[in-house]
Tab-separated table of N, CA and C in Angstrom:
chain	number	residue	atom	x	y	z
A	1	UNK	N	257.731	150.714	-145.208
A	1	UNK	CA	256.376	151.217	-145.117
A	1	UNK	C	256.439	152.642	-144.567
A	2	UNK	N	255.457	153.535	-145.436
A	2	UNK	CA	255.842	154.780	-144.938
A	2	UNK	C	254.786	154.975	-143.612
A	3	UNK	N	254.732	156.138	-142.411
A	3	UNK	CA	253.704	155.779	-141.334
A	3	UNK	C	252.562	156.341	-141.952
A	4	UNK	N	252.324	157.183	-142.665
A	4	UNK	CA	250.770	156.769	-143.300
A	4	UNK	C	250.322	155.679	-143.563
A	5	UNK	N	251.019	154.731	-144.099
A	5	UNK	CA	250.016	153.429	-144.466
A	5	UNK	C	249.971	152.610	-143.288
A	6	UNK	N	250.090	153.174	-141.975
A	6	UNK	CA	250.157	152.568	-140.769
A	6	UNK	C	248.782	152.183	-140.709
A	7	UNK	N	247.901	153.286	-140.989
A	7	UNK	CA	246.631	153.640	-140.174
A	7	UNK	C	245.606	152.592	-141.244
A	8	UNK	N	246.399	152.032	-142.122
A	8	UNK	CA	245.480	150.502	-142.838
A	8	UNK	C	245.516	149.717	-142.232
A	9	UNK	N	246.418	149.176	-141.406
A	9	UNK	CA	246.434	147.914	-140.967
A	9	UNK	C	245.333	147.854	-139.261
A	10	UNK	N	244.633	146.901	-139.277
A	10	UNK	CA	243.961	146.903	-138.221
A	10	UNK	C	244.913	146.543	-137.167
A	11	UNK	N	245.307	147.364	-135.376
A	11	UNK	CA	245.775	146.939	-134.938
A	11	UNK	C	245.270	146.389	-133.479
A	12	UNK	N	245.500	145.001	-132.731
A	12	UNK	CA	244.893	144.487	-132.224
A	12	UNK	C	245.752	143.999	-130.954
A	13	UNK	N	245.721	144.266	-129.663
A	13	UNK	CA	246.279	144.113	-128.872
A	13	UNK	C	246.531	142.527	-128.633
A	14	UNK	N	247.796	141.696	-128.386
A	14	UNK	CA	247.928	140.176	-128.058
A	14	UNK	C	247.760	139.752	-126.992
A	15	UNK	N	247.963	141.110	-125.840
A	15	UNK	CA	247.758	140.674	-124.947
A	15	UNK	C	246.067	141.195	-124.097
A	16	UNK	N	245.618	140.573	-122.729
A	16	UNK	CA	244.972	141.081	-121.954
A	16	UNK	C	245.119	141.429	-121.099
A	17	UNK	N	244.623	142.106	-119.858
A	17	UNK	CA	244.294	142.222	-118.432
A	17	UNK	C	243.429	141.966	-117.642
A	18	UNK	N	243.055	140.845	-116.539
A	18	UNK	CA	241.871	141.328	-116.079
A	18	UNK	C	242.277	141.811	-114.647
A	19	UNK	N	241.837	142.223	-113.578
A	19	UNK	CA	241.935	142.535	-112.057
A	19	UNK	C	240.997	142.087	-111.732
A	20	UNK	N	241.269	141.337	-110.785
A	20	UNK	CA	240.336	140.581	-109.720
A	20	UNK	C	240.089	141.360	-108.647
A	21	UNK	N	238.939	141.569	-108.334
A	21	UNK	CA	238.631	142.630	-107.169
A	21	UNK	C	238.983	141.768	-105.698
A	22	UNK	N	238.809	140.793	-105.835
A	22	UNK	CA	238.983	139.976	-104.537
A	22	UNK	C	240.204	139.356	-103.874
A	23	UNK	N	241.425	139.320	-105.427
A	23	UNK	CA	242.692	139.369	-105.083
A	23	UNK	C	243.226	140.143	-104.802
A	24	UNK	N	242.874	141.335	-105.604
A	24	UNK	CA	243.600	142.638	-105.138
A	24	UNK	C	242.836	142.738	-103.554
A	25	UNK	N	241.815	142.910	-102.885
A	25	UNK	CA	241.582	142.878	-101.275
A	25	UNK	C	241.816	141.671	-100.496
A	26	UNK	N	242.245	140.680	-101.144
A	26	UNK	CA	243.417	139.749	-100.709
A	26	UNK	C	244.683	140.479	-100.501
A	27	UNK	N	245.534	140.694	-101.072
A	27	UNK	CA	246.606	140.971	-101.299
A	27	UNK	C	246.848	142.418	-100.017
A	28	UNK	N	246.097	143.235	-100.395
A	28	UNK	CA	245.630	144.222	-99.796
A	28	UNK	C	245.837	143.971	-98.074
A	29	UNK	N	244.858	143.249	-97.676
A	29	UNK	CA	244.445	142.722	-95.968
A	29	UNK	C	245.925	141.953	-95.960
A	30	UNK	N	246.683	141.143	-96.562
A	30	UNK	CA	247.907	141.014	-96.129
A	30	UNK	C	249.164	141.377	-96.306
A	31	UNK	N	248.995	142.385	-96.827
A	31	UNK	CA	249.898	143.678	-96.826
A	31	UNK	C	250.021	144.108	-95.614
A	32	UNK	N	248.630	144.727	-95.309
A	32	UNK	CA	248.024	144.913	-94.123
A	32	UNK	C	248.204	144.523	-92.777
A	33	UNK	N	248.276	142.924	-93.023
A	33	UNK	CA	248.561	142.364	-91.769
A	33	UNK	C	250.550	142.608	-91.659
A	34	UNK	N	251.128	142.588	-92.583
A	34	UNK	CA	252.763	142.911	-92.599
A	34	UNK	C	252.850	144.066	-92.163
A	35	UNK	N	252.508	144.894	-92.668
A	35	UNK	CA	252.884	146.647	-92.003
A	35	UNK	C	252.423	147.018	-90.860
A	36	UNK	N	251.268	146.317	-90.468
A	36	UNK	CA	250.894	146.919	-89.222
A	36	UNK	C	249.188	147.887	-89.437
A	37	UNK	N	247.999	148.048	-88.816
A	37	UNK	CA	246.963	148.580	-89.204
A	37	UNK	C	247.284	150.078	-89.345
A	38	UNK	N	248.320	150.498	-88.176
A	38	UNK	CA	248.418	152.556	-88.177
A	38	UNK	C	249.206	152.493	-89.322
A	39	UNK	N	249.726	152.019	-90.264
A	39	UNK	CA	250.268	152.390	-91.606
A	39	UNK	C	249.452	152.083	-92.527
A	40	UNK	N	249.211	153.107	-93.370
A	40	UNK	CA	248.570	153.644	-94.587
A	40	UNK	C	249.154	153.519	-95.427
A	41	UNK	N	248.371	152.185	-96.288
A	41	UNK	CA	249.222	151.878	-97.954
A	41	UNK	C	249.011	153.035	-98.787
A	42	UNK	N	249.625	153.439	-98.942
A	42	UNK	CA	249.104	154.066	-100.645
A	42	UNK	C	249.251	153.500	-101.881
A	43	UNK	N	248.585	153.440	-102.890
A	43	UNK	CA	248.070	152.725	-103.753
A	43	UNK	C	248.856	153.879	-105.536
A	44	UNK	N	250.090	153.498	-105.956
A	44	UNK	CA	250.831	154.166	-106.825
A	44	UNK	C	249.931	154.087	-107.894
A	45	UNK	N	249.901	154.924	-108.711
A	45	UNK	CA	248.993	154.550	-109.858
A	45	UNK	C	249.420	155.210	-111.005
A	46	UNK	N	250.553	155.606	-110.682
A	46	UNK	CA	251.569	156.621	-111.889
A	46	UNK	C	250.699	156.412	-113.039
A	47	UNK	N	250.966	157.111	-114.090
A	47	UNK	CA	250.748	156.506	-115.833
A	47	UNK	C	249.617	155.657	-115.702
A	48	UNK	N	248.544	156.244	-115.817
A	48	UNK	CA	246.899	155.720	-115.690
A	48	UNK	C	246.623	154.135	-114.501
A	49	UNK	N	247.454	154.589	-113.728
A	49	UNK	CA	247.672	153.063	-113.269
A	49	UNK	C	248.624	151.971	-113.456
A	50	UNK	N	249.699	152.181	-114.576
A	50	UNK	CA	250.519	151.557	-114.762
A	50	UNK	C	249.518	150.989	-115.987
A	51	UNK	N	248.689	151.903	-116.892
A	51	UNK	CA	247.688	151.136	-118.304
A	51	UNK	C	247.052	150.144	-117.670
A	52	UNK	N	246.093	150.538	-116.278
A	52	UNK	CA	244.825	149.534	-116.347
A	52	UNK	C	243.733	150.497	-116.103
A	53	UNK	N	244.310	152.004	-116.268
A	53	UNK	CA	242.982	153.024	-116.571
A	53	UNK	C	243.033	153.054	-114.553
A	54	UNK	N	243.114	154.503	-114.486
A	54	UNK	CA	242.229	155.378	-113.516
A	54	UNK	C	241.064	155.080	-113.333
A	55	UNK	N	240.159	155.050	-114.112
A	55	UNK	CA	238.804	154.968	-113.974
A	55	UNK	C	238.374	153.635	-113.259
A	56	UNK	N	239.424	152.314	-113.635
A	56	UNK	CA	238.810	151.023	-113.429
A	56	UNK	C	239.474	150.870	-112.070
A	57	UNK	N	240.421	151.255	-112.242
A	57	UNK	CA	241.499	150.815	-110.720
A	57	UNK	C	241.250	152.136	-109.144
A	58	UNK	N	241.099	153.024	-109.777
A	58	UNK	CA	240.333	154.255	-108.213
A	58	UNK	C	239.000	153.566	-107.689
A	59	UNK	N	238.379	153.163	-108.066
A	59	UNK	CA	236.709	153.136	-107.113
A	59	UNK	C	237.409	151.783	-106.599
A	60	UNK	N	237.738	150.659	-107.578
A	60	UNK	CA	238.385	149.538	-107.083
A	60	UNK	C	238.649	149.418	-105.472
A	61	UNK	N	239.754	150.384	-105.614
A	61	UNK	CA	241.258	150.436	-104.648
A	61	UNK	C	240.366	151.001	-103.314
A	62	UNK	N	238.814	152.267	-103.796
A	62	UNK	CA	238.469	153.083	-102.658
A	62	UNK	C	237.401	151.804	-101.997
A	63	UNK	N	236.890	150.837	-102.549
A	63	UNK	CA	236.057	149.791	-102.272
A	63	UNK	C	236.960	149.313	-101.214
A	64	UNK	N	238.063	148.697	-101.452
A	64	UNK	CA	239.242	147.840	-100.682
A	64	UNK	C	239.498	148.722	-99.527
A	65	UNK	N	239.277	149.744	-99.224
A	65	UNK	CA	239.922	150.579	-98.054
A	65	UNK	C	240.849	151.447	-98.545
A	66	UNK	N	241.554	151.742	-99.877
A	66	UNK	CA	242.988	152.660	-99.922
A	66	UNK	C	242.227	154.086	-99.779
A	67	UNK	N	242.688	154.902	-98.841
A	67	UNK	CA	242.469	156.256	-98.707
A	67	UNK	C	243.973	156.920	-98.966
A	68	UNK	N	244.820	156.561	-99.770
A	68	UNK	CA	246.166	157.318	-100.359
A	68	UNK	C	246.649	156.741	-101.640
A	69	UNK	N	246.501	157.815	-102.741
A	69	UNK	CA	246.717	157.406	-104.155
A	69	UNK	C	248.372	158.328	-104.257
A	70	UNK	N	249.274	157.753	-105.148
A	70	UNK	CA	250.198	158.426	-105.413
A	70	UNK	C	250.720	158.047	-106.787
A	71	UNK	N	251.100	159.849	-107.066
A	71	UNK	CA	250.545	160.087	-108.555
A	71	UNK	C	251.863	160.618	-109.323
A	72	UNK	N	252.695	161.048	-110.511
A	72	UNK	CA	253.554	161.236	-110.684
A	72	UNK	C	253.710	163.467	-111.029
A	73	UNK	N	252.066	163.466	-111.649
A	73	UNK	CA	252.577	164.262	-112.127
A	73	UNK	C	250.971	165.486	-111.738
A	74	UNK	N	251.123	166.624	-111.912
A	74	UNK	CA	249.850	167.408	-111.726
A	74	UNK	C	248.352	166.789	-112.702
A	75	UNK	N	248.658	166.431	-113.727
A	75	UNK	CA	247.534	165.944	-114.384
A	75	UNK	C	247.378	164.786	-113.706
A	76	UNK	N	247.982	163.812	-113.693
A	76	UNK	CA	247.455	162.710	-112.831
A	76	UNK	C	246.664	163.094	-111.519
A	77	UNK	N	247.220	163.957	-110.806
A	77	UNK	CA	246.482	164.282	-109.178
A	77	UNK	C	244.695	164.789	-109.532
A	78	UNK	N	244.812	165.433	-111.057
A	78	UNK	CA	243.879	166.391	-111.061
A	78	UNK	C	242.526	165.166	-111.714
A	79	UNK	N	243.012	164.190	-112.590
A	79	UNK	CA	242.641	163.138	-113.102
A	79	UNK	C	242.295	162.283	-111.853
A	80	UNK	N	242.943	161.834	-110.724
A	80	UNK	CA	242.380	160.849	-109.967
A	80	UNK	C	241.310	161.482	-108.998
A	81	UNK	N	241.629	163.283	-108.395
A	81	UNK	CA	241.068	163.511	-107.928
A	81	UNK	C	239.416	163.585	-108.363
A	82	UNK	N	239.044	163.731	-109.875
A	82	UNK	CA	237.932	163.716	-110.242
A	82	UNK	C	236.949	162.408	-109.983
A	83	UNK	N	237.623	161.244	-109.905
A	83	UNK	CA	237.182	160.027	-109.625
A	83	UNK	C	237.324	159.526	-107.750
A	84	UNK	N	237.567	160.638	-107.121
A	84	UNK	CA	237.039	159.913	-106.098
A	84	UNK	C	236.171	160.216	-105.384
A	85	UNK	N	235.886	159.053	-104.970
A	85	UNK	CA	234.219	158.921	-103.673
A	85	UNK	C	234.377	159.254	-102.651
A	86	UNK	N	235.494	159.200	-101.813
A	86	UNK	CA	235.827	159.438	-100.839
A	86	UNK	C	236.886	160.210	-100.464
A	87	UNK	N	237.247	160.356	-98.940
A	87	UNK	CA	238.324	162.259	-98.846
A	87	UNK	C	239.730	161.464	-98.889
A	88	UNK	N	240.051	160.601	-99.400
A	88	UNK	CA	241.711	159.763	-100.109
A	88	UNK	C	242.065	161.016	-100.709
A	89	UNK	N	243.343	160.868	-100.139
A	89	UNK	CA	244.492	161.739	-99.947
A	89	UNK	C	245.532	161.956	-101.529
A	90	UNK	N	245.721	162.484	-101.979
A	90	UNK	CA	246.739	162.180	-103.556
A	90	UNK	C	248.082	163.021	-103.065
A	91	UNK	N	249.109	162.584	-103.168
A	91	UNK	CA	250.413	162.647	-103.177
A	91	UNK	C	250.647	162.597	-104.375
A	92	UNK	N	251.737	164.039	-104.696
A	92	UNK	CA	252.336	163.973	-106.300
A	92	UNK	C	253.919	163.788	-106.017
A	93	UNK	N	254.535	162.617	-106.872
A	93	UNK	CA	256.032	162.389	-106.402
A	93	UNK	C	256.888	163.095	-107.552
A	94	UNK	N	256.468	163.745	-108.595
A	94	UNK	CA	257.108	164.485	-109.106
A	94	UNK	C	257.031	165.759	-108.665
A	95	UNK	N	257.620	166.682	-110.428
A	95	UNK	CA	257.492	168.406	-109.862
A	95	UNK	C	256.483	168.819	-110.676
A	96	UNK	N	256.323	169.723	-109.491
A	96	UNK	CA	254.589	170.699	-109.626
A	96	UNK	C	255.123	171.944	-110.051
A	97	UNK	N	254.675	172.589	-111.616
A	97	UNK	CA	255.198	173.632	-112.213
A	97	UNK	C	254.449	175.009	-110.584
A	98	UNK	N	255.644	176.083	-110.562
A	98	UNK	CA	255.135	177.214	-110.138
A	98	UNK	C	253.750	177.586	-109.884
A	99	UNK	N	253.702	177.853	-111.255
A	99	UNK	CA	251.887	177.963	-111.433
A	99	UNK	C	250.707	177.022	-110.905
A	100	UNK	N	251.076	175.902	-110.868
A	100	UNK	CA	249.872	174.906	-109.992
A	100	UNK	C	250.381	175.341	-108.296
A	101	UNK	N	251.251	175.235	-107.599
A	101	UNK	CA	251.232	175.332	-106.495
A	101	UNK	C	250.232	175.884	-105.487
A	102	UNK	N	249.298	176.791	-105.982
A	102	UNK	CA	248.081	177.153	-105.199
A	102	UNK	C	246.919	176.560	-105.338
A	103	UNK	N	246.924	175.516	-106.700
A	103	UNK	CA	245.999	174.394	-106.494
A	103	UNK	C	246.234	173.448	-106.029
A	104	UNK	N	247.548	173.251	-106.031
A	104	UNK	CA	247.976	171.815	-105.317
A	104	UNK	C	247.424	171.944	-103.401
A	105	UNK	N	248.012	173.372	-102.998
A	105	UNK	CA	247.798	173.785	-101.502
A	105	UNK	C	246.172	174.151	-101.438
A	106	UNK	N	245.633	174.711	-102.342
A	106	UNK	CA	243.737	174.481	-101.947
A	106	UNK	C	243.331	173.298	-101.760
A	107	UNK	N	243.545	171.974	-102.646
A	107	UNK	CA	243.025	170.668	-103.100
A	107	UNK	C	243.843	169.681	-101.878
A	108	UNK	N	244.546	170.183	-100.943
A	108	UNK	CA	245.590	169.610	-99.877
A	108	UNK	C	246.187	168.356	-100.533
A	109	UNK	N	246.785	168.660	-101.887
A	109	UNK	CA	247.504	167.997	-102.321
A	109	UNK	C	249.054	167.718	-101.724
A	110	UNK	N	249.349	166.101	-101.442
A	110	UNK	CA	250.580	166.441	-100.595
A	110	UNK	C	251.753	166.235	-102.003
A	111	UNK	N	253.128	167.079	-101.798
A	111	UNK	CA	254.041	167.019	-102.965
A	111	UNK	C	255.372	166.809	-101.960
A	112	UNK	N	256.069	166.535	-102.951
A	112	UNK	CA	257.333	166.511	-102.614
A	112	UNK	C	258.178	168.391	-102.874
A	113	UNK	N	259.104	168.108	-101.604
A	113	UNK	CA	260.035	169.553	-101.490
A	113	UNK	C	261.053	169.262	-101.776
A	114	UNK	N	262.233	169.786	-102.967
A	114	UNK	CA	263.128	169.478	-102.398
A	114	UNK	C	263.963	170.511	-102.918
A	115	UNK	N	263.627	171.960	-102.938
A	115	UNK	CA	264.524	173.425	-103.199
A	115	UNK	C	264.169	174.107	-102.147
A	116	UNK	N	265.248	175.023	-101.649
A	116	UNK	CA	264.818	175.799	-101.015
A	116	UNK	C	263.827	177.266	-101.183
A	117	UNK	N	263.938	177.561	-102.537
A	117	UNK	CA	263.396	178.571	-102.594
A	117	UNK	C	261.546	177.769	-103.596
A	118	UNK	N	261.697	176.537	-103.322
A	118	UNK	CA	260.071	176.077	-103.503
A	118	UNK	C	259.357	175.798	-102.245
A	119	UNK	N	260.619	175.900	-101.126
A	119	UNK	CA	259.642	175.546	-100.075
A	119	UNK	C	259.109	177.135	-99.771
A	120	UNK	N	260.107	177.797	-99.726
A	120	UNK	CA	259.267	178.743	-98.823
A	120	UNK	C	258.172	179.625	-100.263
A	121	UNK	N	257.986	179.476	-101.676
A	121	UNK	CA	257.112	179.303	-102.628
A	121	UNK	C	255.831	179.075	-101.576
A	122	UNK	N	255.661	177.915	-101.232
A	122	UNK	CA	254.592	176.511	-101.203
A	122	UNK	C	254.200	177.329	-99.828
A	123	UNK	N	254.844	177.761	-98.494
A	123	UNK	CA	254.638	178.118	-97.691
A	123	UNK	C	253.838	179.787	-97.312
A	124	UNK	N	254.445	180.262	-98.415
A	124	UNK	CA	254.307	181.537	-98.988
A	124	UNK	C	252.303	181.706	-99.182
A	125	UNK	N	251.865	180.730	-100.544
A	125	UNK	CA	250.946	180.490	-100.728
A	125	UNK	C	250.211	179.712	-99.771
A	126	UNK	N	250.630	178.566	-98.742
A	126	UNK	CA	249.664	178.405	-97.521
A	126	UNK	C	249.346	179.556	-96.924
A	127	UNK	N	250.310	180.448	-96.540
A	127	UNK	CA	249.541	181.497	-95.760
A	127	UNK	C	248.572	182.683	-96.191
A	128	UNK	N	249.141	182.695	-97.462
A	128	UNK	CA	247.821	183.390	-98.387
A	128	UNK	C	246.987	182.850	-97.920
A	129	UNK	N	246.179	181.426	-98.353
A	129	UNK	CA	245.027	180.547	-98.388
A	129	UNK	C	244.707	180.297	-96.943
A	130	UNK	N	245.766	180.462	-96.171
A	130	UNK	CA	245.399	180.221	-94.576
A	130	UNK	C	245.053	178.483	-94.925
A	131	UNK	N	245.981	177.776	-95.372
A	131	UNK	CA	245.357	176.379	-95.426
A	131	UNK	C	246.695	175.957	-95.171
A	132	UNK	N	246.999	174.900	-94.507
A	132	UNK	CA	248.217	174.110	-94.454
A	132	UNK	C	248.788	173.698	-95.499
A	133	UNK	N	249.961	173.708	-96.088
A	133	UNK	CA	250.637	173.122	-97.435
A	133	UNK	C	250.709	171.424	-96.574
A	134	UNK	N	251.059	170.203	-97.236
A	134	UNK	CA	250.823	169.169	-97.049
A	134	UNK	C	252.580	168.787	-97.634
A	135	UNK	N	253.266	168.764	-96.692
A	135	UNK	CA	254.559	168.513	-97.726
A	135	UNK	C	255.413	167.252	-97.090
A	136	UNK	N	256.703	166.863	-98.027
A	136	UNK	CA	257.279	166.167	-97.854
A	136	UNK	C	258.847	166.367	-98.261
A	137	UNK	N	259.392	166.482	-97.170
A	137	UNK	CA	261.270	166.872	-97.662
A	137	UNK	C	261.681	165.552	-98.379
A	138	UNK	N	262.143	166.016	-99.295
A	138	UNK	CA	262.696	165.453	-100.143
A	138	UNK	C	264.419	165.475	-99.878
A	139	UNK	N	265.186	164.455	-99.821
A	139	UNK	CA	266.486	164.474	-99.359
A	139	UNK	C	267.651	164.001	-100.162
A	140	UNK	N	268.310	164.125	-100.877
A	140	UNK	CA	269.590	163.821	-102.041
A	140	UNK	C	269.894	162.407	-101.326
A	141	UNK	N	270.572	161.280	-101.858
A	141	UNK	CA	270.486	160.414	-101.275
A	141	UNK	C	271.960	159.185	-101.555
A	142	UNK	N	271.853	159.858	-103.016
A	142	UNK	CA	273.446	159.564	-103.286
A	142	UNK	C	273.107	158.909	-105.041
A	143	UNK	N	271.419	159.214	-105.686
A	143	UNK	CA	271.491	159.173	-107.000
A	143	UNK	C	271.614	160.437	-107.835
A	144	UNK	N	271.993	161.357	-107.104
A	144	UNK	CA	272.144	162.637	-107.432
A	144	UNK	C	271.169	163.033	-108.619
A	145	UNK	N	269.718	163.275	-108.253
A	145	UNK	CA	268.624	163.100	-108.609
A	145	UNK	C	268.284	164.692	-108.345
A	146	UNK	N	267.498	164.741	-107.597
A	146	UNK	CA	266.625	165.481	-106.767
A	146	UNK	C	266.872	165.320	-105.138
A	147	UNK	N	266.626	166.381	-104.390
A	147	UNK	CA	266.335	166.007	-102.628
A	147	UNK	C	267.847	166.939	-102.965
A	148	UNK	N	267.194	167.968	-101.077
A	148	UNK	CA	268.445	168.857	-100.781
A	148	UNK	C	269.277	168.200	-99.955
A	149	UNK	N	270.691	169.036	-100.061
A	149	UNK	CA	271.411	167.924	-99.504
A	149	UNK	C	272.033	168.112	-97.852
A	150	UNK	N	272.354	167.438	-97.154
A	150	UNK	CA	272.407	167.735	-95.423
A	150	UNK	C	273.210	168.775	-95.615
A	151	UNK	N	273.924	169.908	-96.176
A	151	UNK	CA	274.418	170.742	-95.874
A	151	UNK	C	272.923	171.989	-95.817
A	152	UNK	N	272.198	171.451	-96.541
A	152	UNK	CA	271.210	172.394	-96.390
A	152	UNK	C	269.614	172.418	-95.385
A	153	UNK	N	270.143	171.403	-94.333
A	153	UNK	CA	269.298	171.138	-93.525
A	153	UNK	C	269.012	172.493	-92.440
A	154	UNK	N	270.042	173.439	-92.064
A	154	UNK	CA	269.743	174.343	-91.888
A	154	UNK	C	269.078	175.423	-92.142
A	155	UNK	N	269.078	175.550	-93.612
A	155	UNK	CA	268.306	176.738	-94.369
A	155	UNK	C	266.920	175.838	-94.173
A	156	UNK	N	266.539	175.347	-94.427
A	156	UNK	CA	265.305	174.201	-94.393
A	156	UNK	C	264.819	175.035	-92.980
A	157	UNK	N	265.281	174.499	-91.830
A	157	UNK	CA	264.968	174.737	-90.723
A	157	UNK	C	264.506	176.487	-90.392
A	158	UNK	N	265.604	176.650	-90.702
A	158	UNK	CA	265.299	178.213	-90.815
A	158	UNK	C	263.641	178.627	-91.790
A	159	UNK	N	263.871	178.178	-92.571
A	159	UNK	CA	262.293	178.441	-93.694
A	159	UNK	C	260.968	177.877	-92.613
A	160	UNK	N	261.040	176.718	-92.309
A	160	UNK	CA	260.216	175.832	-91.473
A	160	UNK	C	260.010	176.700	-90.494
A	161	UNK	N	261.085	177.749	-89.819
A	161	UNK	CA	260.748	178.122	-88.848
A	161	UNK	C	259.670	179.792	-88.947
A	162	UNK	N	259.980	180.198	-90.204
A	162	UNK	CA	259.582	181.788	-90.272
A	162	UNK	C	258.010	181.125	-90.892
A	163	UNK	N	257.664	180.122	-90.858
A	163	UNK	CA	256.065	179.728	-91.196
A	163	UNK	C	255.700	178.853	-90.884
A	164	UNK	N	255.673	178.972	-89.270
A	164	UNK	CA	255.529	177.319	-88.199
A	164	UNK	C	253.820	176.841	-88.330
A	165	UNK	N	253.062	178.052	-88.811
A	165	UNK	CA	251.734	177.436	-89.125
A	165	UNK	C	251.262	177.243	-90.212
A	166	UNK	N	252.341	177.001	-91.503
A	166	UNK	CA	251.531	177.047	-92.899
A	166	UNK	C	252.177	175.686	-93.349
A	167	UNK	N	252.292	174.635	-92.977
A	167	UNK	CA	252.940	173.595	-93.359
A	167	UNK	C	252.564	172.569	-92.549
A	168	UNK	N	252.219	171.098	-93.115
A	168	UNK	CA	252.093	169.744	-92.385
A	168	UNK	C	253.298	169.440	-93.198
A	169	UNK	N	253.763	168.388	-92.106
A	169	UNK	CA	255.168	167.531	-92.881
A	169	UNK	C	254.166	166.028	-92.851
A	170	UNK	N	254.214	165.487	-93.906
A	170	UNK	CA	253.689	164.117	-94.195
A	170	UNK	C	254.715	163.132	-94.001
């Protein structure tokens, strides 16, 4: 079949979803009771939620108490941020191109760090804005991924130190 004649066939999902609002604030309150009340779940919602839609799962989650969404990518942050009711916090665990970084630091978007020459970027632009960057060191860990590695905990320090007021560490 060639993929033009795709678009004849009616296609119909086999499966469903529903979310229970009352399990999920089940689940939720004993989470809750495991971690302890001063820890703050955040509520992952990568990829529209993992396909149960942003739209259905944010007011949800802000009903239940979550004031921390975490998101993968700049469109996602910019997507959840439009849907919320309340001042919930968005964390992006991927990378934030150059060019967003001064919306990410207006919108106190918190991101992950893990170059040296993006931190002091990110720090650079807090002090423009006079607004705190919202960040998080990111640390190599042994999937040789992303995150700097303890030889570079010094330069870190050093950066941290030439802009002791333009940065929260989350």
């Amino acid at each position: 079949m060639n993929p033009n004649e795709m678009n004849k066939y009616p296609f119909e999902s086999t499966s469903r979803i529903e979310i229970s609002e009352s399990a999920f604030r089940n689940n939720l309150d004993f989470i809750q009771k495991q971690v302890g009340e001063k820890t703050q779940i955040s509520a992952v919602v990568k990829a529209n939620a993992y396909g149960h839609s942003f739209e259905t799962f944010i007011p949800m989650a802000e009903r239940a108490g979550i004031r921390h969404f975490s998101v993968f990518s700049l469109e996602e942050a910019w997507n959840v941020k439009q849907l919320l009711q309340t001042d919930a916090d968005i964390m992006i665990m991927g990378s934030v191109p150059d060019a967003a970084l001064e919306w990410v630091v207006a919108n106190r978007i918190e991101v992950f760090i893990f170059e040296p020459e993006r931190l002091k970027a990110i720090l650079k632009i807090a002090l423009q804005l006079d607004v705190k960057a919202r960040i998080h060191l990111e640390f190599e860990t042994g999937m040789n991924r992303t995150g700097f590695l303890g030889n570079e905990i010094p330069v870190i320090r050093a950066i941290l130190d030439l802009f002791p007021d333009a940065y929260t560490l989350e």
